[in-house]
mmCIF file of C-alpha atoms and ligand atoms in Angstrom:
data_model
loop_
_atom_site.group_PDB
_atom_site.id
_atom_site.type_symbol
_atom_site.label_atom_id
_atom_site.label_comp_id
_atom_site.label_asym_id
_atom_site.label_seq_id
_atom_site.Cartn_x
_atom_site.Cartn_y
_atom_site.Cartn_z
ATOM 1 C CA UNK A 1 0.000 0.000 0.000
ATOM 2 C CA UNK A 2 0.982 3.608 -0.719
ATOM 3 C CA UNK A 3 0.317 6.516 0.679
ATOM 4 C CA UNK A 4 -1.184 9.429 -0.624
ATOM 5 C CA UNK A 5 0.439 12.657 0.742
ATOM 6 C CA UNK A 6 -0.872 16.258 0.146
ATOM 7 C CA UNK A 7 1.461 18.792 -0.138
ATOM 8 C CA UNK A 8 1.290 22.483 0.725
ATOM 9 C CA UNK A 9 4.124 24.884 0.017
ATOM 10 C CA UNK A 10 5.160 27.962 2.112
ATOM 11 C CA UNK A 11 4.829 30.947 0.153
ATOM 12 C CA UNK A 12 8.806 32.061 1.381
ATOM 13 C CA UNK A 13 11.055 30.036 2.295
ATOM 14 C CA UNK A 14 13.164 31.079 5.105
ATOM 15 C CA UNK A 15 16.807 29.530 3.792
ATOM 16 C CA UNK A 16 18.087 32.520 2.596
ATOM 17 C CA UNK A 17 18.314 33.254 6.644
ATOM 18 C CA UNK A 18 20.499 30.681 6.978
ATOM 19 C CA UNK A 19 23.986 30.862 7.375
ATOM 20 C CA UNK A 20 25.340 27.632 6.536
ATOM 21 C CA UNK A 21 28.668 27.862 8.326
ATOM 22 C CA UNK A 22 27.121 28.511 11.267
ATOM 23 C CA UNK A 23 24.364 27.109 12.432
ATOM 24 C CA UNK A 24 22.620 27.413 15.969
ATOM 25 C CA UNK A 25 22.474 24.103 17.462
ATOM 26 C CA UNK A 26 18.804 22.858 17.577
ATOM 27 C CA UNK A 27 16.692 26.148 17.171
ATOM 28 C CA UNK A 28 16.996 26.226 13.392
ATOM 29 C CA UNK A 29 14.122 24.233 11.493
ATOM 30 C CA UNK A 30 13.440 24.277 8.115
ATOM 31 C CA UNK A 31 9.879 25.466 6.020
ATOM 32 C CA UNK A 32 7.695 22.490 6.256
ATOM 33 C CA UNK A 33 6.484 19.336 8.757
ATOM 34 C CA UNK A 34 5.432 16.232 8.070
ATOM 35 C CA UNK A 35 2.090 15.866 10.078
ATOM 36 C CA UNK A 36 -0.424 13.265 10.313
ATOM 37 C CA UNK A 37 -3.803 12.088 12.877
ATOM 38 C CA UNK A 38 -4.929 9.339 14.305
ATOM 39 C CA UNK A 39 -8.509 9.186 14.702
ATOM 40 C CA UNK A 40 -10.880 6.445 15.459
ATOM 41 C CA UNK A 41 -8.230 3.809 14.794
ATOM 42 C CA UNK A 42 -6.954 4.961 11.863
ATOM 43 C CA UNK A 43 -3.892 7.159 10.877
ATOM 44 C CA UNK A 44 -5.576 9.991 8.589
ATOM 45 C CA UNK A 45 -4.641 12.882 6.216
ATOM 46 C CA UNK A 46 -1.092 12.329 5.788
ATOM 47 C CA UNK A 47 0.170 16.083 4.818
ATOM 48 C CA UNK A 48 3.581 17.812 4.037
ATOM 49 C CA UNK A 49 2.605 21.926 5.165
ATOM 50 C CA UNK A 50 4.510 24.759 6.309
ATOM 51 C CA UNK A 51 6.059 24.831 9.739
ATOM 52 C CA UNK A 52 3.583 26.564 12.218
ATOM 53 C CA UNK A 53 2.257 26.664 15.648
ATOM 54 C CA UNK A 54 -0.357 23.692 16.212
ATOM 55 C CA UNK A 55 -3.285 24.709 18.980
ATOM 56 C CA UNK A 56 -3.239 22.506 21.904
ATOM 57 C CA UNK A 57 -5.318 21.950 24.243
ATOM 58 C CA UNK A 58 -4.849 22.440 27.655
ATOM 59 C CA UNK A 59 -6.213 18.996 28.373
ATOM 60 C CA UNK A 60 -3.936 17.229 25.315
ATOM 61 C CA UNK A 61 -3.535 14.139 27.568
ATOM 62 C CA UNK A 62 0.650 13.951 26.634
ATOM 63 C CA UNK A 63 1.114 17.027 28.786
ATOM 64 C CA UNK A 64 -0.504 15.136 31.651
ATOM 65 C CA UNK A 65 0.596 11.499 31.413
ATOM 66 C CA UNK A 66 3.422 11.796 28.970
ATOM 67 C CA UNK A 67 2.525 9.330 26.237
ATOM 68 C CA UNK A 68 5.249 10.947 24.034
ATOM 69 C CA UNK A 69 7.966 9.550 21.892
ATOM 70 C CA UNK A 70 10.685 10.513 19.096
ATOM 71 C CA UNK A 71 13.178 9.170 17.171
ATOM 72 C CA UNK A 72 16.559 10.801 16.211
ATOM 73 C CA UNK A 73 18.070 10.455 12.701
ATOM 74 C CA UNK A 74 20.036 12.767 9.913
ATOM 75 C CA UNK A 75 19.688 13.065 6.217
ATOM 76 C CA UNK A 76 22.946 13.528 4.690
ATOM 77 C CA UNK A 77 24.097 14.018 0.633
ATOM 78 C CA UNK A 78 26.012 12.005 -1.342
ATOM 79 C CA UNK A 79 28.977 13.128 -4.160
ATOM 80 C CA UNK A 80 26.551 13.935 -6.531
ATOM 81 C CA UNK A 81 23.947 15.639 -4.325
ATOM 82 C CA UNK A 82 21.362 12.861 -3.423
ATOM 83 C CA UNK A 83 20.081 13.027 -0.078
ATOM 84 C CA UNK A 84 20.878 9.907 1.922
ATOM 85 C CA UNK A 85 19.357 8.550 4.853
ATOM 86 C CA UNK A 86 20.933 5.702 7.481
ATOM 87 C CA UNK A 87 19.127 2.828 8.144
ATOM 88 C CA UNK A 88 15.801 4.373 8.103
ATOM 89 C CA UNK A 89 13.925 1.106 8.433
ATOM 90 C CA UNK A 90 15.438 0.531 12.103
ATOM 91 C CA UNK A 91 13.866 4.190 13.227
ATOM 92 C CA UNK A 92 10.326 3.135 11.815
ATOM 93 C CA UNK A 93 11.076 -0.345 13.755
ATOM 94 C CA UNK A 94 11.928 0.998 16.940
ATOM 95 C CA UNK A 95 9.995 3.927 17.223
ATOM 96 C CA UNK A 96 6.668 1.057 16.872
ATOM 97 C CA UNK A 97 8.303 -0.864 19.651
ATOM 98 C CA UNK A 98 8.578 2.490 21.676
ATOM 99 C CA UNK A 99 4.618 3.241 20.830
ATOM 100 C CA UNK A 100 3.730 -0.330 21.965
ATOM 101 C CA UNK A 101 5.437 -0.006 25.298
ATOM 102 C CA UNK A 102 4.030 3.358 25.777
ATOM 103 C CA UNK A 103 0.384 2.417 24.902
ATOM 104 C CA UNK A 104 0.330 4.682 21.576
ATOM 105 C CA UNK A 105 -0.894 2.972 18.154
ATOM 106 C CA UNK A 106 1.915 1.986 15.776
ATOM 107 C CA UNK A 107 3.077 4.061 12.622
ATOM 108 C CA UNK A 108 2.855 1.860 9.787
ATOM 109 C CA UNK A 109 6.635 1.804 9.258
ATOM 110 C CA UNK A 110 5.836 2.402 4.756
ATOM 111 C CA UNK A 111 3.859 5.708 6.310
ATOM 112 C CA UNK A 112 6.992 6.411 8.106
ATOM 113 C CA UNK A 113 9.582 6.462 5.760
ATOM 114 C CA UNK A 114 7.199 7.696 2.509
ATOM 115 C CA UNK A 115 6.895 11.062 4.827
ATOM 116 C CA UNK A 116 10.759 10.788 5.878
ATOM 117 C CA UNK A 117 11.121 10.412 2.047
ATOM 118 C CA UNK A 118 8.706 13.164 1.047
ATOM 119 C CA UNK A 119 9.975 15.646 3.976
ATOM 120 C CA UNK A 120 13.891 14.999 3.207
ATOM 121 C CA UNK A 121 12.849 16.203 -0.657
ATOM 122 C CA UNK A 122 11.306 18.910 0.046
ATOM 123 C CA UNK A 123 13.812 20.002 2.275
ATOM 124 C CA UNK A 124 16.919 18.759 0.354
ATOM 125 C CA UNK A 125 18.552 22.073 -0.120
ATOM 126 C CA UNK A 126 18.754 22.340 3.546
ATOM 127 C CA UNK A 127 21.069 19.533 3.896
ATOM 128 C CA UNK A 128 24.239 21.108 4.854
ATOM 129 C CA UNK A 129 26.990 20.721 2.315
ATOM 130 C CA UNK A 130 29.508 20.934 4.827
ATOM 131 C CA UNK A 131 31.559 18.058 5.918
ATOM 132 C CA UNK A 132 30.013 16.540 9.043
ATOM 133 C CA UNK A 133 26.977 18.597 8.987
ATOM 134 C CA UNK A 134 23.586 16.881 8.501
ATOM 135 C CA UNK A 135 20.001 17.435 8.271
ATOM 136 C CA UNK A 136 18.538 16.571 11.679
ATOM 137 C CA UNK A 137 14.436 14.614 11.346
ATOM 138 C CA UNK A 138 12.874 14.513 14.193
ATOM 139 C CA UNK A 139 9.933 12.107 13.950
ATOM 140 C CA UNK A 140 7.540 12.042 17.068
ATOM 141 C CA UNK A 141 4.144 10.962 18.528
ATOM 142 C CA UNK A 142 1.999 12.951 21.331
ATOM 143 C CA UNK A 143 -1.474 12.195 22.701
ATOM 144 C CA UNK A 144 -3.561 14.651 21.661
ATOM 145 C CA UNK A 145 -6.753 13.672 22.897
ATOM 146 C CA UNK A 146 -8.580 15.902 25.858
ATOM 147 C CA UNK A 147 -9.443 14.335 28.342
ATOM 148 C CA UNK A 148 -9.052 14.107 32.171
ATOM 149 C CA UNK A 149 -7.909 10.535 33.640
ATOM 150 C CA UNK A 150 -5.479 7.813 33.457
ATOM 151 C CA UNK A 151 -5.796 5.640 30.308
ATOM 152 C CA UNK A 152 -4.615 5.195 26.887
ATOM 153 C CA UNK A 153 -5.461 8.401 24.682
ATOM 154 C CA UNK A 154 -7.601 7.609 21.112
ATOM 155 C CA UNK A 155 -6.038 10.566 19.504
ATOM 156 C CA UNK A 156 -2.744 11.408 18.491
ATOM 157 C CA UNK A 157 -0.162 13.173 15.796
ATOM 158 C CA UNK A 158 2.534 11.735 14.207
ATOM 159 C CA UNK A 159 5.083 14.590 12.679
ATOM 160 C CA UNK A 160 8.609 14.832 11.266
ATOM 161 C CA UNK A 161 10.489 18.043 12.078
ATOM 162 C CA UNK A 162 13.656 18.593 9.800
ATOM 163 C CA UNK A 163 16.361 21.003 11.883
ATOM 164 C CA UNK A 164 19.764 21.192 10.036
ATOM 165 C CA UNK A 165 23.141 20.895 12.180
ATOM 166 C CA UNK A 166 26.652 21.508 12.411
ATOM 167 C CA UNK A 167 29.734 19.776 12.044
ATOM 168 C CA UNK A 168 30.076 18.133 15.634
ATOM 169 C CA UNK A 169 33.638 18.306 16.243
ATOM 170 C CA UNK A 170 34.117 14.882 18.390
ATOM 171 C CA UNK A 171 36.548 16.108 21.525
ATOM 172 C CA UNK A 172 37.516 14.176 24.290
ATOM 173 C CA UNK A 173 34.086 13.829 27.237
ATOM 174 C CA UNK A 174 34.623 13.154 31.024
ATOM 175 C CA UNK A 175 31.619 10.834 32.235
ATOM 176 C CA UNK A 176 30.113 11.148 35.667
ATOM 177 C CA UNK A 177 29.352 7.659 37.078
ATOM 178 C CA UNK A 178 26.221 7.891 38.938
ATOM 179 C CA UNK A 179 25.135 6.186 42.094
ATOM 180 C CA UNK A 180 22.478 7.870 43.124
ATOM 181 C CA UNK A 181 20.185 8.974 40.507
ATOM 182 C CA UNK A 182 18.812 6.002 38.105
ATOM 183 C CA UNK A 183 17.833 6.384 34.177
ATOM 184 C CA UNK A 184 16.095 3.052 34.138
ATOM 185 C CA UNK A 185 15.073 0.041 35.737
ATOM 186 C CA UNK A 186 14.331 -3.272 34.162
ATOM 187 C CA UNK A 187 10.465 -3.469 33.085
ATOM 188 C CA UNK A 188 10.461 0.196 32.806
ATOM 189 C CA UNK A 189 10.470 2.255 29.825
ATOM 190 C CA UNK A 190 14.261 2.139 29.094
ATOM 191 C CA UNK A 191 14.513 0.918 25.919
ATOM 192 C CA UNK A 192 11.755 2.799 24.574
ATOM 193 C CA UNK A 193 12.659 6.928 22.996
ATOM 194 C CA UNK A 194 9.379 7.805 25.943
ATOM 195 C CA UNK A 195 10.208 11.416 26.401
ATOM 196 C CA UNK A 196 9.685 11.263 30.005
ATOM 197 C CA UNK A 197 12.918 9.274 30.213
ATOM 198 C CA UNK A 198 14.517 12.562 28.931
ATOM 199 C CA UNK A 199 12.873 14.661 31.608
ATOM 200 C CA UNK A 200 14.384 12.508 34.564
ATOM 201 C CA UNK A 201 17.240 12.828 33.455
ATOM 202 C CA UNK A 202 17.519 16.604 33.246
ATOM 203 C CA UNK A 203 18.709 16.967 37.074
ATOM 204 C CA UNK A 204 21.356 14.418 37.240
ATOM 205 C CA UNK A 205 22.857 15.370 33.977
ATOM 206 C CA UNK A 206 22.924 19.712 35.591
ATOM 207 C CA UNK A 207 24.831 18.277 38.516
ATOM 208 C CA UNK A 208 27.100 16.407 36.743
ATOM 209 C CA UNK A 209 27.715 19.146 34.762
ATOM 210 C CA UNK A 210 28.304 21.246 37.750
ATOM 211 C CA UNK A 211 31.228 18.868 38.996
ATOM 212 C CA UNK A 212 32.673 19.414 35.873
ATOM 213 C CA UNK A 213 31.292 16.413 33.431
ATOM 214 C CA UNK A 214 30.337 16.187 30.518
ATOM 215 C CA UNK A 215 27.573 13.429 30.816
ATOM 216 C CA UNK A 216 25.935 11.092 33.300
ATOM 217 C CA UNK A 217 27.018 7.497 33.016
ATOM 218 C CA UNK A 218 23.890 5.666 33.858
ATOM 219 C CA UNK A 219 24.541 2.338 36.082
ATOM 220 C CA UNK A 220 21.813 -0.577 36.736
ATOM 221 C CA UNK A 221 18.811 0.731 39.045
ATOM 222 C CA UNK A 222 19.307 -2.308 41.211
ATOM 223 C CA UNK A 223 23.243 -1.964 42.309
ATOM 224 C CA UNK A 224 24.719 0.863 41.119
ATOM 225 C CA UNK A 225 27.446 -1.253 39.649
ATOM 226 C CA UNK A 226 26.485 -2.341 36.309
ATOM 227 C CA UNK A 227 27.211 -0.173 33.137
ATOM 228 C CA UNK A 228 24.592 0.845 31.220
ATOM 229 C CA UNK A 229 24.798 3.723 28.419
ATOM 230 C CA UNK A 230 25.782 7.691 28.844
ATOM 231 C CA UNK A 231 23.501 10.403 28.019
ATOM 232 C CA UNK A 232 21.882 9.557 24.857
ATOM 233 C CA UNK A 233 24.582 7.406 23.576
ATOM 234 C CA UNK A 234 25.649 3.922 23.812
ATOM 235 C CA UNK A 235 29.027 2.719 25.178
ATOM 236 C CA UNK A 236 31.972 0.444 24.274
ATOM 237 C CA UNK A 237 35.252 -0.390 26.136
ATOM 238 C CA UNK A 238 38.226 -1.445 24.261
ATOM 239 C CA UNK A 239 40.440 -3.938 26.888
ATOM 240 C CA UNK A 240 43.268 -6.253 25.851
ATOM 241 C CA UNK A 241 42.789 -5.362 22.648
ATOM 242 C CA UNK A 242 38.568 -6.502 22.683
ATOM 243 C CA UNK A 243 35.784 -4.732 22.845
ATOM 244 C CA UNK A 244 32.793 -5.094 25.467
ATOM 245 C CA UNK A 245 29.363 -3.205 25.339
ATOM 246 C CA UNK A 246 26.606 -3.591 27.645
ATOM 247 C CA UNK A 247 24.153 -6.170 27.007
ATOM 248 C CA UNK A 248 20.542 -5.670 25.931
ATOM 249 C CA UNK A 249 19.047 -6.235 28.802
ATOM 250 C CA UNK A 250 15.645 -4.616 28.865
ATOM 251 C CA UNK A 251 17.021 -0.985 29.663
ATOM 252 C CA UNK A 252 19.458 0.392 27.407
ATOM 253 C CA UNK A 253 18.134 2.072 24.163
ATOM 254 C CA UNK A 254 18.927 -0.539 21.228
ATOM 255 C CA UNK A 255 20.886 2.104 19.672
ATOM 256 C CA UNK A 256 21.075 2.196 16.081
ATOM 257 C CA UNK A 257 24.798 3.585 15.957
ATOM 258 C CA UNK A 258 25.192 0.772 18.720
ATOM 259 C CA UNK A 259 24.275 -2.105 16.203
ATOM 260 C CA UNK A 260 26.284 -0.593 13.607
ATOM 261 C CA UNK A 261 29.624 -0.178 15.397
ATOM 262 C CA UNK A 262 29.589 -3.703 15.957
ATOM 263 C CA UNK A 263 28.931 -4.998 12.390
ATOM 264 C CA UNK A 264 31.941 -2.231 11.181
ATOM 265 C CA UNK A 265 34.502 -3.528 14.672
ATOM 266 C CA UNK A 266 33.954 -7.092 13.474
ATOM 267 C CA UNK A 267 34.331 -6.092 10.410
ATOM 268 C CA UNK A 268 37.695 -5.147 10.842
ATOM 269 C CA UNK A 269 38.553 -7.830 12.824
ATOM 270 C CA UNK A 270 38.055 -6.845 16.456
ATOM 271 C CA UNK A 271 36.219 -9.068 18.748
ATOM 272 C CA UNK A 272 33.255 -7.438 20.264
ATOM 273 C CA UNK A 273 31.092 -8.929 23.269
ATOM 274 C CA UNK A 274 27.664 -8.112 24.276
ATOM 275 C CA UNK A 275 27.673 -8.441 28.514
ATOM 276 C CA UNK A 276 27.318 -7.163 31.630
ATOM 277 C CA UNK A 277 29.826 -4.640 32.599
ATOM 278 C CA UNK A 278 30.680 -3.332 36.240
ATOM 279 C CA UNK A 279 32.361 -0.339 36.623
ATOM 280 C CA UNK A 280 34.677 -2.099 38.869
ATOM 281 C CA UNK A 281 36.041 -4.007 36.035
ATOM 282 C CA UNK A 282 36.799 -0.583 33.968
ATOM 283 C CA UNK A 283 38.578 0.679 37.484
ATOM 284 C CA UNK A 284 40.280 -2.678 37.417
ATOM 285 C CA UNK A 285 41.194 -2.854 33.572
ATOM 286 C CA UNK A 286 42.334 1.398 34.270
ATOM 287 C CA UNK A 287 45.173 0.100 37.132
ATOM 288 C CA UNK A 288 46.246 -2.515 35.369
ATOM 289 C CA UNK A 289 46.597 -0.984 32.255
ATOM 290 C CA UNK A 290 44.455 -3.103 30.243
ATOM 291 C CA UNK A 291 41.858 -0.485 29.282
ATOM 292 C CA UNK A 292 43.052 1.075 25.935
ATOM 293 C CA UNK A 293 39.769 3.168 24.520
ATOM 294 C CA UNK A 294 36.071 4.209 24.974
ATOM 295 C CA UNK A 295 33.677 6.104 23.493
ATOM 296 C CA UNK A 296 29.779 6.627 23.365
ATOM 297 C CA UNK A 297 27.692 6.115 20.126
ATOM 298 C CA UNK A 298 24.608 8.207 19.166
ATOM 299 C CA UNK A 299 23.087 9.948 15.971
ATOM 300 C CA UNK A 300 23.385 13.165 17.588
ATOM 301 C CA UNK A 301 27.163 12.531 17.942
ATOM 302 C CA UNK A 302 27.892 9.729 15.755
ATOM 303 C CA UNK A 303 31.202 8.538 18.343
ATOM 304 C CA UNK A 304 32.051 10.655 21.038
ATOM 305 C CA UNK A 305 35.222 9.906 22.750
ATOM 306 C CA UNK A 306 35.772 9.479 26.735
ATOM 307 C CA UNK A 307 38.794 10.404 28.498
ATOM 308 C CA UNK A 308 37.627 9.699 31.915
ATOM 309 C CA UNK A 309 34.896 8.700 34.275
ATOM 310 C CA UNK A 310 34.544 10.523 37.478
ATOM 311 C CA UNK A 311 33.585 7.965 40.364
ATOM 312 C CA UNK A 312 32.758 9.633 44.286
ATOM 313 C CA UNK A 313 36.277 8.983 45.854
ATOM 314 C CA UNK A 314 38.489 8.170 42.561
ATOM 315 C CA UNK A 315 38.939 9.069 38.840
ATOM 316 C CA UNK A 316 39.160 6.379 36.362
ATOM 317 C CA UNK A 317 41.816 7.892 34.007
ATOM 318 C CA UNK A 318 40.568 5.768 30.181
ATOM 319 C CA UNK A 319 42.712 7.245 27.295
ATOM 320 C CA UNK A 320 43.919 10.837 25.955
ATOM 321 C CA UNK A 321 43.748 8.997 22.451
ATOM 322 C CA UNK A 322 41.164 6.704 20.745
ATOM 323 C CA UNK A 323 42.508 5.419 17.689
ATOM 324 C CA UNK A 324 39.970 2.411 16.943
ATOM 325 C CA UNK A 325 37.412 4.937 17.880
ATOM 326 C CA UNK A 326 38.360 7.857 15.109
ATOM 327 C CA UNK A 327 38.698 5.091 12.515
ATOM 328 C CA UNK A 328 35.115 3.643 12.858
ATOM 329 C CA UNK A 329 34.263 7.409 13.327
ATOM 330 C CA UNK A 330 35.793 7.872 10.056
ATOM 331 C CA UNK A 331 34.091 4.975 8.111
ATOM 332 C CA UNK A 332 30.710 5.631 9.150
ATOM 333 C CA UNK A 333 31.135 9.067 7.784
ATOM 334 C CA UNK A 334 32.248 8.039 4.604
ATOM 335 C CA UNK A 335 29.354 5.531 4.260
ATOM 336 C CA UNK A 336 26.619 7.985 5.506
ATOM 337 C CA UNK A 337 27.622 10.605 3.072
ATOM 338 C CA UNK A 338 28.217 8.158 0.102
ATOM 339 C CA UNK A 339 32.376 8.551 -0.238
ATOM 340 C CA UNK A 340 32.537 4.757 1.235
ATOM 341 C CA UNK A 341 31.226 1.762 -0.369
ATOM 342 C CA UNK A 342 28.069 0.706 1.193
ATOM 343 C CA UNK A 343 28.916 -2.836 1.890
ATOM 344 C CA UNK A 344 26.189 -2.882 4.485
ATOM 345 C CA UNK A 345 23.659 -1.947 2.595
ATOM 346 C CA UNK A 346 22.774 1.060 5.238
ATOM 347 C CA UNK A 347 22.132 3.969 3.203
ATOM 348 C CA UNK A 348 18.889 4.601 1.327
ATOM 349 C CA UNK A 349 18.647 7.092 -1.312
ATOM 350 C CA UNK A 350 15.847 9.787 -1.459
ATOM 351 C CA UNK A 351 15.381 9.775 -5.432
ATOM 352 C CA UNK A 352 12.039 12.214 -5.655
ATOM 353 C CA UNK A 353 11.237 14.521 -8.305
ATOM 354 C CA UNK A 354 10.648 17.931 -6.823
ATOM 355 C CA UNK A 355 7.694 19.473 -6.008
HETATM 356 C C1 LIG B 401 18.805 7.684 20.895
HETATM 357 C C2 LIG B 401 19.564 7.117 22.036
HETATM 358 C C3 LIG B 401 20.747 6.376 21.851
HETATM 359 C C4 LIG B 401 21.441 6.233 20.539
HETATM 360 O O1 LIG B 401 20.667 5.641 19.551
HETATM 361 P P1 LIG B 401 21.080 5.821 18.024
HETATM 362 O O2 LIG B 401 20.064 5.009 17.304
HETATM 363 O O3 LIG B 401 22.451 5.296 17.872
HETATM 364 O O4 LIG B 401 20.993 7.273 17.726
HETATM 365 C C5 LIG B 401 21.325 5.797 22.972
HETATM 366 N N1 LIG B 401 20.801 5.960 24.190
HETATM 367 C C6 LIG B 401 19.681 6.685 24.404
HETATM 368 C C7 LIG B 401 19.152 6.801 25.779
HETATM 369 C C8 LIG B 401 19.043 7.293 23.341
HETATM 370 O O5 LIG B 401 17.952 8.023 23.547
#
């Protein structure tokens, strides 16, 4: 089945504001949304119009109970100028698996990508020619519905936001190990992009800020010993030589970068392990001398290096350098803006006539 979507063009397009070399980090958008309703069951009037304000009201049951989710992705351009997304098919996937834990109706994942598609064309000259800059989409889902009282809302609105970004210049991060505050507990709503897992962890991440940190690392919500991810980015630890990442265990985000970094390590011949982690191992592995690299994965950064992590009585010193790290950096920049072989098979290409 395809989709039928209507399109309505702004009547000035506010580019020309734009200067390309420097753009503001996430207040930028560009002319149009993607925007869609669910009504009695169904998902209705799929439409491509300009960027505006959208009436709520004061009821909309999201700003009550929080049935809200996103996804996180970037459009990027190839040699010859065609937009390119990553692995689109694994937002559409996972953003239905956050809507089914958060009570929400699924996106069919062809309605999905057709507006990703549509959006991305319409918007193509604001991809960002620049090297490392990217057209940010913001897909999301909010109850809508008004209504006072604790149960699944009927109405909702799917919509794509497009925000262009800046080179991210990858430096070294200092992580703040935290004991005290948790980001999620197993059953909960960890693996799912629920916005209210974003809100909780507002106050942690200012603190750790204050001490000095970059980002929180998040341990389990049981012991306060096991690793779980940083911020909103996976982690991997490169010791003896091997790499470890935390397990899937019901409360890390199945990150997309995640999955990928492990198909390009193995690729290049590393051995990587999906486990538990404690962070009394990474002390450990720092003493001894074992621990060589590690760095967080994430859309928003694609690899972000760590130098240390910041524990209550000790810091673990991890590496002033990160050479595996900048290479698979490297590599999956060269795939996602087409100057790599695809071997994968990651990238999809937006090939629409304009509108
Ligand atoms: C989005 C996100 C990630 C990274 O996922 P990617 O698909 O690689 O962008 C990791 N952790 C959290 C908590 C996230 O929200």
């Amino acid at each position: 089945m395809s989709y039928t979507i209507s399109i309505t063009k702004t009547e000035k397009s506010k580019i020309d504001a734009l200067d390309f070399d420097n753009i503001p980090l996430g207040t930028t958008f560009t002319d149009h949304m993607f925007i869609c309703d669910y009504e009695n069951g169904a998902w209705l009037n799929p439409r491509i119009e300009p960027l505006r304000l959208i009436p709520t009201h004061p009821a909309a049951m999201a700003l009550h109970y929080g049935q809200a989710i996103f996804e996180g992705m970037k459009a990027y351009k190839n040699p010859e100028g065609t937009p390119l997304l990553f692995r689109p098919e694994k937002n559409a996937s996972r953003f239905n698996k956050s809507a089914e834990r958060m009570g929400m109706p699924k996106v069919p994942e062809e309605l999905f990508i057709e507006g990703l598609k549509e959006l991305v064309a319409i918007e193509r000259n604001w991809i960002p020619p620049q090297q490392g800059s990217a057209l940010y989409l913001r897909p999301f889902m909010y109850a809508d519905e008004a209504f006072i009282g604790m149960r699944a809302a009927t109405k909702y609105k799917f919509i794509i936001m497009a925000s262009p970004a800046g080179p991210f210049f990858s430096k070294h991060i200092k992580l703040w190990a935290e004991k005290r505050f948790i980001r999620a507990a197993e059953g909960g709503t960890g693996e799912a992009k629920a916005a209210g897992n974003y809100a909780a962890a507002i106050r942690p991440t200012e603190l750790a800020k204050a001490k000095g940190y970059d980002q929180v690392l998040w341990l389990d919500a049981a012991e306060h010993k096991y690793i779980q991810e940083v911020g909103t980015m996976n982690i991997f630890f490169k010791v003896n030589g091997a790499f470890i990442t935390p397990e899937l265990d019901g409360s890390v985000l199945h990150g997309i970068t995640r999955a990928s970094v492990i198909e390009l390590l193995r690729d290049m011949g590393y051995e990587v392990t999906e486990r538990k982690i404690t962070i009394d191992e990474i002390r450990e592995a720092s003493h001894n001398g074992s621990l060589e690299e590690a760095f967080g994965t994430g859309t928003a950064v694609g690899i972000a290096y760590i130098k240390e992590i910041g524990l209550e009585n000790e810091t673990i010193h991890v590496s002033d350098e990160s050479p595996v790290a900048v290479k698979v950096n490297d590599t999956l920049n060269a795939i996602k803006i087409g100057k790599l072989k695809d071997k994968f098979g990651w990238m999809t290409k937006v090939e629409r006539e304009l509108v």
